[in-house]
């Protein structure tokens, strides 16, 4: 079997290219796809890679460092300051409580208290790489669960530093380091006097901030002027690698250092360029890291002790989940957000591999324990996508249904307005303000109590309540109103409301918002005539402006947009009835060709080229040009 660099690269890339799309297609996420790829090509599978997988994992951990840099770029200092309570409060309590609980259980099973404490601290850490990647893929980073997860993970990354400092104190005098060929964990600061070490560490952090704030902008400006994109990418990588080397030299976490540099550069004009240049390296290295984790699982050890290892995996994950859930409750996370937060962080993280290695070198943990726990950590990481999927499919629907039940009674009193607006987010509130400006009174219903309270403070007359309830619509005056505007964001809830109206208030005109073309098909099939795709008008306005900037006459661009709109609305009904994919693709091509012919005919029609009423400004400008 070849073991050249290119062969190894081919194996890693081929395994990822095959398994990740399949995992994504099955709804399992890319992380589980990478892990499966590692298991398949690792010693337990096809044996394309052996023990070198561990070395590759240490190299691929640099993907975590780059990821923290990119996250820092997206996190401005003001936002970081806003999260300080979550970082210190949630993160501090999580690490402390989990460490004590796991350590206590370990002592109960007869493990020495020093080893138990080390195991507790290691188990308290979660996987930054897996959690953030999964939350990003699911678009949950901006939610309360995503922000809380990020805060806890950031504190955990910082907590690794004091843990490394504390571990030597836990070393037993009777234990002898057993690492063959191991290297002593020494850094530059270790050789310095104790009083000088804090100054060197703090000076390094200050140097990163100063360089990021004052030196990098002019440097990137000079590089940008060369017009060589590869040099910009090389400079960005140099910055990240340089910080990682500096942090490692002084004994700090390289991930923490690059995160700090990212935050400092978050307000830089080169932020987006840096992010786009670094991002591909982050993705590839993280993928490599997950493959290496999958390949590092010692299935021989697992098969020799299946019950013990499975019990350890489930026990540790259950302990972490309970602590996280209680923590989320104490910080007022809603049930569904708390569920995402708790299940997402229930695994043990990649820093555990570093701490196990360090514990072995210091003689804190024996080789038997570290081998066993390494398998436990790897399996808990591999379980994470499945656990998150389980939460998504089984737990969240129950919690969401429970949460959707009204937490308080509606305060709606009998109304008699000609218009009812269901849903008062950005879409509905624009309609409401427009009607109010035209002296048209509307009864507004919204099921988000926080949103209702906020809008009322702003002076809007909004009532709390689920508009799909028949009795609530009755009180809102649906029997006497002329029009109801359905501006609810939830597609399923919109269809539910439509059914209620059709059943109890058939005379009411329904104007309904749709998320996109496919949602419009469902609404059309539900019998709706007045459907408003939320992005269509804005997209056409952008198109008109683009044509105008390209030199088209304003009236010509507006007429073209109007023609497009009418044609698109007309073809929508025909396309909504097609269920076969091939037929649908063929029909879309036909309608696009038809539209192009119509617009072409419009452009060449002589009678339409003279339309002075549309574009007085441009005609005057053209006339002035002719006069000159």
Coordinates of C-alpha atoms in Angstrom, one line a residue:
X1 CA 0.0 0.0 0.0
X2 CA 1.4 3.4 -1.0
X3 CA 2.1 5.8 1.9
X4 CA 3.2 8.8 -0.1
X5 CA 1.9 12.2 0.7
X6 CA -0.2 12.4 -2.5
X7 CA -1.7 9.0 -1.8
X8 CA -2.6 10.0 1.8
X9 CA -4.0 13.3 0.5
X10 CA -6.1 11.4 -2.0
X11 CA -7.4 9.0 0.6
X12 CA -8.5 11.8 3.0
X13 CA -10.0 13.9 0.2
X14 CA -11.8 11.0 -1.5
X15 CA -13.3 9.8 1.8
X16 CA -14.6 13.3 2.6
X17 CA -15.9 13.9 -0.9
X18 CA -17.9 10.6 -0.8
X19 CA -19.2 10.5 2.8
X20 CA -19.9 14.2 3.6
X21 CA -22.4 14.8 0.8
X22 CA -24.2 11.5 1.7
X23 CA -24.3 12.5 5.4
X24 CA -25.7 16.0 4.4
X25 CA -28.3 14.4 2.1
X26 CA -29.4 12.2 5.0
X27 CA -29.7 15.2 7.2
X28 CA -26.8 14.1 9.5
X29 CA -24.6 17.2 9.0
X30 CA -21.1 17.4 7.7
X31 CA -19.3 16.7 11.1
X32 CA -20.8 13.2 11.3
X33 CA -19.8 12.7 7.6
X34 CA -16.2 13.6 8.4
X35 CA -16.2 11.3 11.4
X36 CA -17.6 8.4 9.4
X37 CA -15.0 9.0 6.7
X38 CA -12.3 8.7 9.4
X39 CA -13.7 5.5 10.8
X40 CA -14.0 4.0 7.3
X41 CA -10.4 4.7 6.3
X42 CA -8.9 4.3 9.7
X43 CA -7.4 1.2 11.4
X44 CA -10.9 -0.2 12.2
X45 CA -12.0 0.1 8.6
X46 CA -10.1 -0.1 5.4
X47 CA -6.8 0.6 7.1
X48 CA -5.7 3.3 4.7
X49 CA -4.3 5.2 7.6
X50 CA -2.7 4.0 10.8
X51 CA -1.2 5.6 13.9
X52 CA -0.2 8.6 11.8
X53 CA -3.8 9.7 12.2
X54 CA -3.0 10.9 15.7
X55 CA -0.2 13.1 14.3
X56 CA -2.5 14.5 11.6
X57 CA -5.1 15.3 14.3
X58 CA -2.5 17.4 16.2
X59 CA -1.8 19.3 12.9
X60 CA -5.4 19.6 12.1
X61 CA -6.1 21.2 15.5
X62 CA -4.8 24.3 13.8
X63 CA -8.2 24.4 12.1
X64 CA -9.7 25.2 15.5
X65 CA -7.2 28.0 15.9
X66 CA -8.2 29.5 12.6
X67 CA -11.9 29.0 13.4
X68 CA -11.4 31.1 16.6
X69 CA -9.7 33.8 14.5
X70 CA -12.6 33.9 12.1
X71 CA -15.1 34.0 15.0
X72 CA -13.1 36.9 16.5
X73 CA -13.4 38.8 13.2
X74 CA -17.2 38.5 13.4
X75 CA -17.3 39.6 17.0
X76 CA -16.7 43.3 17.6
X77 CA -15.3 44.3 20.9
X78 CA -18.6 46.0 21.9
X79 CA -20.5 42.7 21.3
X80 CA -17.9 40.8 23.3
X81 CA -18.4 43.2 26.2
X82 CA -22.1 42.7 25.9
X83 CA -21.6 38.9 26.3
X84 CA -19.3 39.3 29.4
X85 CA -22.0 38.1 31.8
X86 CA -22.6 35.0 29.8
X87 CA -18.9 34.2 29.3
X88 CA -18.0 34.7 32.9
X89 CA -21.3 33.6 34.5
X90 CA -22.5 30.7 32.3
X91 CA -19.0 29.6 31.4
X92 CA -17.5 29.8 34.9
X93 CA -20.4 28.0 36.5
X94 CA -20.5 25.3 33.8
X95 CA -16.8 24.5 34.1
X96 CA -16.9 24.5 37.9
X97 CA -20.1 22.6 38.4
X98 CA -19.3 19.9 35.8
X99 CA -15.8 19.4 37.2
X100 CA -17.1 18.9 40.7
X101 CA -19.9 16.6 39.6
X102 CA -17.7 14.3 37.5
X103 CA -14.9 14.4 40.0
X104 CA -17.4 13.4 42.8
X105 CA -18.7 10.5 40.8
X106 CA -15.2 9.3 40.0
X107 CA -14.3 9.4 43.7
X108 CA -17.4 7.3 44.4
X109 CA -16.1 4.7 42.0
X110 CA -12.8 4.5 43.9
X111 CA -10.5 6.8 41.9
X112 CA -8.0 8.9 43.7
X113 CA -9.2 12.5 44.3
X114 CA -6.4 14.1 42.3
X115 CA -7.0 11.9 39.3
X116 CA -10.8 12.4 39.8
X117 CA -10.3 16.2 39.8
X118 CA -8.2 16.1 36.6
X119 CA -10.8 13.9 34.9
X120 CA -13.6 16.3 36.1
X121 CA -11.8 19.3 34.6
X122 CA -11.1 17.5 31.3
X123 CA -14.7 16.3 31.1
X124 CA -16.1 19.8 31.7
X125 CA -14.7 21.0 28.3
X126 CA -16.8 20.7 25.1
X127 CA -15.8 20.6 21.5
X128 CA -15.6 24.1 20.1
X129 CA -15.0 22.7 16.6
X130 CA -18.0 20.4 16.5
X131 CA -20.5 22.6 18.3
X132 CA -19.8 25.8 16.4
X133 CA -19.6 24.1 13.1
X134 CA -22.9 22.4 13.7
X135 CA -24.6 25.5 15.0
X136 CA -23.3 27.5 12.0
X137 CA -24.7 24.8 9.6
X138 CA -28.1 25.0 11.2
X139 CA -28.1 28.8 11.3
X140 CA -28.4 28.8 15.1
X141 CA -25.4 31.0 16.0
X142 CA -27.5 34.1 16.3
X143 CA -30.1 32.5 18.6
X144 CA -30.0 32.5 22.4
X145 CA -28.7 28.9 22.4
X146 CA -26.0 29.8 19.9
X147 CA -24.8 32.8 21.8
X148 CA -24.9 30.9 25.1
X149 CA -23.0 28.0 23.6
X150 CA -20.4 30.4 22.2
X151 CA -20.0 32.1 25.6
X152 CA -19.5 28.8 27.4
X153 CA -17.0 27.5 24.8
X154 CA -15.0 30.7 24.9
X155 CA -14.7 30.4 28.7
X156 CA -13.7 26.8 28.3
X157 CA -10.9 27.7 25.8
X158 CA -9.6 30.3 28.3
X159 CA -10.0 27.8 31.2
X160 CA -7.5 25.4 29.5
X161 CA -4.7 27.8 30.5
X162 CA -5.2 27.6 34.3
X163 CA -5.9 23.9 34.0
X164 CA -2.4 23.4 32.4
X165 CA -1.0 25.4 35.3
X166 CA -2.9 23.5 37.9
X167 CA -2.3 20.0 36.6
X168 CA 1.4 19.7 37.8
X169 CA 0.1 20.3 41.4
X170 CA -2.1 17.2 41.0
X171 CA 0.8 15.0 40.1
X172 CA 1.4 12.1 42.6
X173 CA 4.8 11.7 44.1
X174 CA 4.6 8.0 43.6
X175 CA 3.7 8.2 39.9
X176 CA 6.5 8.3 37.4
X177 CA 5.9 9.7 33.9
X178 CA 5.6 6.8 31.5
X179 CA 5.6 8.5 28.1
X180 CA 8.1 6.9 25.9
X181 CA 10.0 9.4 23.9
X182 CA 7.9 12.1 25.5
X183 CA 9.0 15.7 25.7
X184 CA 9.0 17.9 28.7
X185 CA 6.3 20.5 28.6
X186 CA 8.5 23.6 28.8
X187 CA 7.9 27.0 27.4
X188 CA 9.9 30.2 27.3
X189 CA 8.4 31.5 30.5
X190 CA 9.3 28.4 32.4
X191 CA 13.0 29.4 32.3
X192 CA 12.2 32.9 33.6
X193 CA 12.0 33.9 37.3
X194 CA 8.5 33.5 38.8
X195 CA 8.0 37.2 39.3
X196 CA 8.8 37.9 35.6
X197 CA 6.5 35.2 34.1
X198 CA 3.2 37.2 34.5
X199 CA 4.7 40.2 32.9
X200 CA 5.9 38.2 29.9
X201 CA 2.4 36.6 29.5
X202 CA 0.6 39.9 29.8
X203 CA 3.1 41.6 27.6
X204 CA 2.4 39.0 24.9
X205 CA -1.3 39.6 25.0
X206 CA -0.7 43.4 24.9
X207 CA 1.6 42.9 21.9
X208 CA -1.1 41.1 20.0
X209 CA -3.6 43.9 20.7
X210 CA -1.1 46.6 19.7
X211 CA 0.0 44.8 16.6
X212 CA -3.6 44.0 15.6
X213 CA -4.6 47.6 16.2
X214 CA -1.7 49.7 14.9
X215 CA 0.6 47.5 12.7
X216 CA -1.6 45.2 10.7
X217 CA -3.8 47.9 9.0
X218 CA -0.8 49.6 7.3
X219 CA 0.7 46.2 6.5
X220 CA -2.4 44.9 4.8
X221 CA -2.7 48.3 3.0
X222 CA 0.8 47.8 1.5
X223 CA 0.1 44.2 0.6
X224 CA -3.3 45.2 -1.0
X225 CA -1.6 47.7 -3.2
X226 CA 0.5 45.0 -4.8
X227 CA -2.7 43.6 -6.3
X228 CA -1.5 40.0 -5.5
X229 CA -4.3 38.1 -3.7
X230 CA -2.1 35.2 -2.9
X231 CA 0.2 37.6 -0.9
X232 CA -2.8 38.9 1.0
X233 CA -3.7 35.3 1.9
X234 CA -0.1 34.5 2.8
X235 CA 0.0 37.6 5.1
X236 CA -3.3 36.6 6.8
X237 CA -2.0 33.1 7.4
X238 CA 1.3 34.5 8.6
X239 CA -0.6 36.6 11.1
X240 CA -2.5 33.6 12.5
X241 CA 0.5 31.2 12.6
X242 CA 2.7 33.9 14.1
X243 CA 0.2 34.5 16.9
X244 CA -0.1 30.7 17.5
X245 CA 3.6 30.4 17.8
X246 CA 3.8 33.4 20.2
X247 CA 1.0 32.0 22.4
X248 CA 2.6 28.5 22.5
X249 CA 5.9 30.0 23.4
X250 CA 4.6 31.8 26.4
X251 CA 2.4 28.9 27.4
X252 CA -1.0 30.3 26.4
X253 CA -3.7 28.8 24.2
X254 CA -3.0 29.7 20.5
X255 CA -6.8 29.6 20.0
X256 CA -7.2 32.3 22.6
X257 CA -4.5 34.4 21.0
X258 CA -5.9 34.2 17.5
X259 CA -9.4 34.9 18.8
X260 CA -8.1 38.1 20.5
X261 CA -6.4 39.2 17.3
X262 CA -9.7 38.5 15.4
X263 CA -11.6 40.7 17.8
X264 CA -9.1 43.5 17.5
X265 CA -9.3 43.3 13.6
X266 CA -13.2 43.1 13.7
X267 CA -13.5 46.8 13.0
X268 CA -10.7 46.8 10.3
X269 CA -11.6 47.7 6.7
X270 CA -9.9 44.4 5.7
X271 CA -12.1 42.2 7.9
X272 CA -14.2 40.7 5.1
X273 CA -11.1 40.1 2.9
X274 CA -9.4 38.4 5.8
X275 CA -12.4 36.2 6.5
X276 CA -12.9 35.2 2.9
X277 CA -9.1 34.3 2.5
X278 CA -8.9 32.3 5.7
X279 CA -12.2 30.6 5.6
X280 CA -11.2 27.8 3.1
X281 CA -8.2 26.8 5.2
X282 CA -10.5 26.7 8.3
X283 CA -13.0 24.4 6.6
X284 CA -10.4 22.0 5.2
X285 CA -8.4 21.7 8.4
X286 CA -11.5 21.2 10.5
X287 CA -12.6 18.5 8.1
X288 CA -9.2 16.9 8.5
X289 CA -9.5 17.2 12.2
X290 CA -12.8 15.4 12.3
X291 CA -11.5 12.6 10.0
X292 CA -8.5 12.2 12.3
X293 CA -10.9 11.9 15.3
X294 CA -12.9 9.2 13.6
X295 CA -9.7 7.3 12.7
X296 CA -8.3 7.6 16.2
X297 CA -11.1 5.7 17.8
X298 CA -9.5 2.5 19.2
X299 CA -12.2 -0.1 18.3
X300 CA -10.1 -3.0 19.7
X301 CA -10.2 -1.3 23.1
X302 CA -13.9 -0.5 22.6
X303 CA -14.7 -4.1 21.6
X304 CA -12.8 -5.4 24.6
X305 CA -14.8 -3.3 27.1
X306 CA -18.0 -2.3 25.2
X307 CA -20.2 -2.1 28.3
X308 CA -17.7 0.0 30.4
X309 CA -16.9 2.4 27.6
X310 CA -20.5 2.9 26.5
X311 CA -21.5 3.5 30.2
X312 CA -18.7 6.1 30.6
X313 CA -19.8 7.9 27.4
X314 CA -23.4 8.0 28.3
X315 CA -22.7 8.8 32.0
X316 CA -20.5 11.7 31.2
X317 CA -22.8 13.1 28.5
X318 CA -25.8 12.7 30.9
X319 CA -23.9 14.5 33.7
X320 CA -22.9 17.4 31.4
X321 CA -26.4 17.6 29.9
X322 CA -28.1 17.9 33.3
X323 CA -25.6 20.5 34.5
X324 CA -26.0 22.5 31.3
X325 CA -29.8 22.3 31.4
X326 CA -30.0 23.5 35.0
X327 CA -27.5 26.3 34.0
X328 CA -29.7 27.3 31.1
X329 CA -32.8 27.4 33.3
X330 CA -31.0 29.6 35.8
X331 CA -30.0 32.0 33.0
X332 CA -33.7 32.1 31.7
X333 CA -33.2 30.3 28.4
X334 CA -36.5 29.1 27.0
X335 CA -37.1 25.3 26.9
X336 CA -36.3 24.8 23.3
X337 CA -33.2 27.1 23.3
X338 CA -32.1 25.4 26.5
X339 CA -32.5 22.0 24.9
X340 CA -30.3 23.0 21.9
X341 CA -27.8 24.5 24.3
X342 CA -27.7 21.4 26.6
X343 CA -27.6 18.7 24.0
X344 CA -25.1 20.6 21.8
X345 CA -22.5 20.9 24.6
X346 CA -22.9 17.5 26.1
X347 CA -19.8 15.9 24.5
X348 CA -16.1 16.2 25.7
X349 CA -14.0 18.4 23.6
X350 CA -10.8 18.2 21.6
X351 CA -8.7 19.9 24.3
X352 CA -9.2 16.7 26.2
X353 CA -6.6 15.0 24.0
X354 CA -4.1 17.7 24.8
X355 CA -4.9 17.5 28.6
X356 CA -4.8 13.6 28.6
X357 CA -1.3 13.8 27.0
X358 CA -0.2 16.4 29.5
X359 CA -1.7 14.3 32.4
X360 CA 0.2 11.3 31.2
X361 CA 3.5 13.2 31.0
X362 CA 3.0 14.6 34.5
X363 CA 2.1 11.2 35.9
X364 CA -1.4 12.3 37.0
X365 CA -3.3 9.7 35.0
X366 CA -2.1 6.2 34.1
X367 CA -1.8 5.0 30.5
X368 CA -4.7 2.6 30.9
X369 CA -7.0 5.5 32.0
X370 CA -5.9 7.9 29.3
X371 CA -6.3 5.2 26.6
X372 CA -9.8 4.4 27.9
X373 CA -10.8 8.0 28.2
X374 CA -9.4 8.9 24.8
X375 CA -11.8 6.4 23.3
X376 CA -14.6 7.7 25.4
X377 CA -13.9 11.3 24.3
X378 CA -13.7 10.4 20.6
X379 CA -17.0 8.4 20.8
X380 CA -18.7 11.2 22.7
X381 CA -17.6 13.6 19.9
X382 CA -18.8 11.1 17.3
X383 CA -22.2 10.9 19.1
X384 CA -22.7 14.6 19.1
X385 CA -24.3 15.0 15.6
X386 CA -26.6 12.1 16.4
X387 CA -27.5 13.6 19.8
X388 CA -28.2 17.0 18.2
X389 CA -30.3 15.2 15.5
X390 CA -32.2 13.3 18.2
X391 CA -32.9 16.6 20.0
X392 CA -34.0 18.2 16.8
X393 CA -36.4 15.4 15.7
X394 CA -37.7 14.3 19.1
X395 CA -37.3 16.9 21.8
X396 CA -37.7 20.2 20.0
X397 CA -41.1 19.5 18.4
X398 CA -42.5 18.6 21.8
X399 CA -40.9 21.6 23.5
X400 CA -42.0 23.9 20.7
X401 CA -45.6 22.7 20.8
X402 CA -45.5 23.2 24.6
X403 CA -44.0 26.7 24.2
X404 CA -46.5 27.6 21.5
X405 CA -49.3 27.1 24.0
X406 CA -50.3 30.6 25.3
X407 CA -48.3 31.4 28.4
X408 CA -50.8 34.1 29.2
X409 CA -54.4 34.8 28.3
X410 CA -54.9 37.2 25.3
X411 CA -55.8 40.7 26.4
X412 CA -57.7 41.3 23.2
X413 CA -61.0 43.1 23.7
X414 CA -63.8 43.1 21.0
X415 CA -62.7 45.0 17.9
X416 CA -64.5 46.4 14.9
X417 CA -61.8 47.4 12.4
X418 CA -61.9 46.7 8.6
X419 CA -58.5 45.1 8.6
X420 CA -56.9 42.4 10.8
X421 CA -53.2 41.8 10.7
X422 CA -51.9 38.5 11.9
X423 CA -48.2 38.6 12.8
X424 CA -46.5 41.9 13.5
X425 CA -42.9 41.3 12.7
X426 CA -40.9 43.4 10.1
X427 CA -43.3 42.4 7.3
X428 CA -46.6 43.0 9.2
X429 CA -45.5 46.1 10.9
X430 CA -44.6 47.8 7.6
X431 CA -48.2 47.1 6.4
X432 CA -49.6 48.3 9.7
X433 CA -47.7 51.6 9.6
X434 CA -48.7 52.1 6.0
X435 CA -52.4 51.6 6.7
X436 CA -52.2 53.8 9.9
X437 CA -50.7 56.6 7.9
X438 CA -53.7 56.4 5.5
X439 CA -56.1 56.5 8.5
X440 CA -57.1 52.9 8.1
X441 CA -57.5 51.2 11.5
X442 CA -56.4 47.6 11.9
X443 CA -56.6 45.0 14.6
X444 CA -53.1 43.5 15.1
X445 CA -52.5 40.1 16.6
X446 CA -49.1 38.6 17.4
X447 CA -48.2 35.4 19.4
X448 CA -44.9 36.6 20.6
X449 CA -45.5 38.2 24.0
X450 CA -42.0 39.9 24.1
X451 CA -42.7 41.4 20.7
X452 CA -46.1 42.7 21.8
X453 CA -44.7 44.3 24.9
X454 CA -41.9 45.9 22.9
X455 CA -44.2 47.2 20.2
X456 CA -46.6 48.6 22.8
X457 CA -43.8 50.5 24.4
X458 CA -43.2 52.0 21.0
X459 CA -46.9 53.1 20.9
X460 CA -48.3 50.4 18.6
X461 CA -51.7 49.0 19.4
X462 CA -50.8 45.3 19.2
X463 CA -52.6 42.5 21.0
X464 CA -51.2 39.2 22.2
X465 CA -52.8 36.0 20.9
X466 CA -52.6 33.1 18.5
X467 CA -54.5 34.3 15.3
X468 CA -55.3 30.7 14.3
X469 CA -57.7 30.4 17.2
X470 CA -61.3 30.7 16.0
X471 CA -62.5 32.4 19.2
X472 CA -59.8 35.0 19.1
X473 CA -60.6 35.9 15.5
X474 CA -64.2 36.2 16.5
X475 CA -63.2 38.8 19.2
X476 CA -60.9 40.5 16.7
X477 CA -64.0 41.2 14.6
X478 CA -63.2 38.8 11.7
X479 CA -67.0 38.4 11.0
X480 CA -67.2 42.2 10.3
X481 CA -63.8 42.9 8.9
X482 CA -63.2 43.1 5.2
X483 CA -59.6 42.0 4.9
X484 CA -57.1 39.9 6.9
X485 CA -53.4 40.2 6.2
X486 CA -51.5 37.0 7.2
X487 CA -48.0 38.2 7.8
X488 CA -47.0 35.3 10.2
X489 CA -43.4 34.0 9.6
X490 CA -44.2 30.3 10.4
X491 CA -45.3 28.6 7.1
X492 CA -47.3 25.8 8.9
X493 CA -49.1 28.3 11.1
X494 CA -50.1 30.4 8.0
X495 CA -51.7 27.3 6.5
X496 CA -53.5 26.6 9.8
X497 CA -54.8 30.1 10.0
X498 CA -56.0 29.9 6.3
X499 CA -58.0 26.8 7.1
X500 CA -59.6 28.4 10.2
X501 CA -60.6 31.5 8.1
X502 CA -62.0 29.4 5.2
X503 CA -64.1 27.4 7.7
X504 CA -65.5 30.1 9.9
X505 CA -65.1 33.4 8.0
X506 CA -65.4 32.6 4.3
X507 CA -66.4 36.2 3.4
X508 CA -63.1 37.6 4.6
X509 CA -60.6 38.6 1.9
X510 CA -57.2 37.0 2.7
X511 CA -53.9 38.6 1.7
X512 CA -51.1 36.2 2.6
X513 CA -47.3 36.5 2.8
X514 CA -45.2 33.8 1.3
X515 CA -41.6 33.1 2.1
X516 CA -40.6 32.0 -1.4
X517 CA -41.9 30.5 -4.7
X518 CA -42.3 27.0 -3.2
X519 CA -44.2 28.3 -0.3
X520 CA -46.4 30.2 -2.7
X521 CA -47.2 27.0 -4.5
X522 CA -48.5 25.5 -1.2
X523 CA -50.6 28.6 -0.5
X524 CA -51.9 28.6 -4.1
X525 CA -52.9 24.9 -3.7
X526 CA -54.6 25.9 -0.4
X527 CA -56.9 28.1 -2.5
X528 CA -55.2 31.5 -2.0
X529 CA -55.6 34.2 -4.7
X530 CA -53.7 37.1 -3.1
X531 CA -50.1 35.8 -2.4
X532 CA -47.2 38.2 -1.8
X533 CA -43.7 36.7 -2.0
X534 CA -41.7 38.7 0.5
X535 CA -38.6 39.1 -1.6
X536 CA -40.1 39.5 -5.1
X537 CA -40.8 43.2 -5.1
X538 CA -37.4 44.1 -3.5
X539 CA -35.6 41.9 -6.0
X540 CA -37.2 43.6 -8.9
X541 CA -36.5 47.1 -7.5
X542 CA -32.8 46.1 -7.3
X543 CA -33.0 44.8 -10.9
X544 CA -34.5 48.1 -12.0
X545 CA -31.8 50.1 -10.3
X546 CA -29.1 47.8 -11.8
X547 CA -30.5 48.3 -15.3
X548 CA -30.7 52.1 -14.8
X549 CA -27.1 52.2 -13.6
X550 CA -26.1 50.2 -16.8
X551 CA -27.6 52.9 -19.0
X552 CA -31.2 51.7 -19.5
X553 CA -33.8 54.4 -19.5
X554 CA -35.8 54.4 -16.3
X555 CA -39.2 53.9 -17.9
X556 CA -37.8 51.0 -19.9
X557 CA -36.3 49.3 -16.8
X558 CA -39.6 49.8 -14.9
X559 CA -41.7 48.5 -17.7
X560 CA -39.5 45.5 -18.0
X561 CA -39.9 44.8 -14.3
X562 CA -43.6 45.2 -14.5
X563 CA -43.7 42.7 -17.4
X564 CA -41.5 40.3 -15.5
X565 CA -43.8 40.5 -12.5
X566 CA -47.0 39.9 -14.5
X567 CA -45.5 37.0 -16.4
X568 CA -44.0 35.5 -13.2
X569 CA -47.4 35.7 -11.4
X570 CA -49.2 34.2 -14.4
X571 CA -46.9 31.2 -14.6
X572 CA -46.9 30.6 -10.9
X573 CA -50.2 28.9 -11.0
X574 CA -49.2 26.6 -13.9
X575 CA -45.9 25.6 -12.2
X576 CA -47.6 25.0 -8.8
X577 CA -49.6 22.1 -10.3
X578 CA -46.5 20.2 -11.6
X579 CA -45.3 17.5 -9.2
X580 CA -42.7 15.7 -11.4
X581 CA -39.2 17.2 -11.1
X582 CA -38.2 16.7 -14.7
X583 CA -41.5 18.2 -15.9
X584 CA -41.0 21.1 -13.6
X585 CA -37.5 21.9 -14.9
X586 CA -38.7 21.7 -18.4
X587 CA -41.6 24.0 -17.7
X588 CA -39.3 26.5 -15.9
X589 CA -37.1 26.6 -19.0
X590 CA -40.0 27.1 -21.2
X591 CA -41.4 30.0 -19.2
X592 CA -38.0 31.6 -19.0
X593 CA -37.6 31.4 -22.8
X594 CA -41.1 32.8 -23.2
X595 CA -40.3 35.7 -20.8
X596 CA -37.1 36.6 -22.7
X597 CA -39.0 36.7 -26.0
X598 CA -41.7 39.0 -24.5
X599 CA -39.1 41.4 -23.2
X600 CA -37.2 41.3 -26.4
X601 CA -40.3 42.1 -28.3
X602 CA -41.0 45.0 -25.9
X603 CA -37.6 46.5 -26.4
X604 CA -38.0 46.4 -30.2
X605 CA -41.6 47.7 -30.3
X606 CA -41.4 51.2 -31.8
X607 CA -44.6 52.4 -30.1
X608 CA -43.2 51.6 -26.7
X609 CA -40.0 53.4 -27.2
X610 CA -41.7 56.7 -27.1
X611 CA -43.2 57.0 -23.6
X612 CA -42.3 60.4 -22.3
X613 CA -44.6 60.2 -19.3
X614 CA -42.4 57.6 -17.6
X615 CA -39.1 59.2 -17.5
X616 CA -39.2 63.0 -17.6
X617 CA -35.9 63.4 -15.8
X618 CA -33.9 61.4 -18.2
X619 CA -35.5 62.9 -21.2
X620 CA -34.7 66.4 -19.9
X621 CA -31.1 65.3 -19.3
X622 CA -30.9 63.9 -22.8
X623 CA -32.3 67.1 -24.2
X624 CA -29.8 69.1 -22.3
X625 CA -27.0 67.0 -23.8
X626 CA -28.3 67.6 -27.3
X627 CA -28.4 71.3 -26.7
X628 CA -24.8 71.3 -25.6

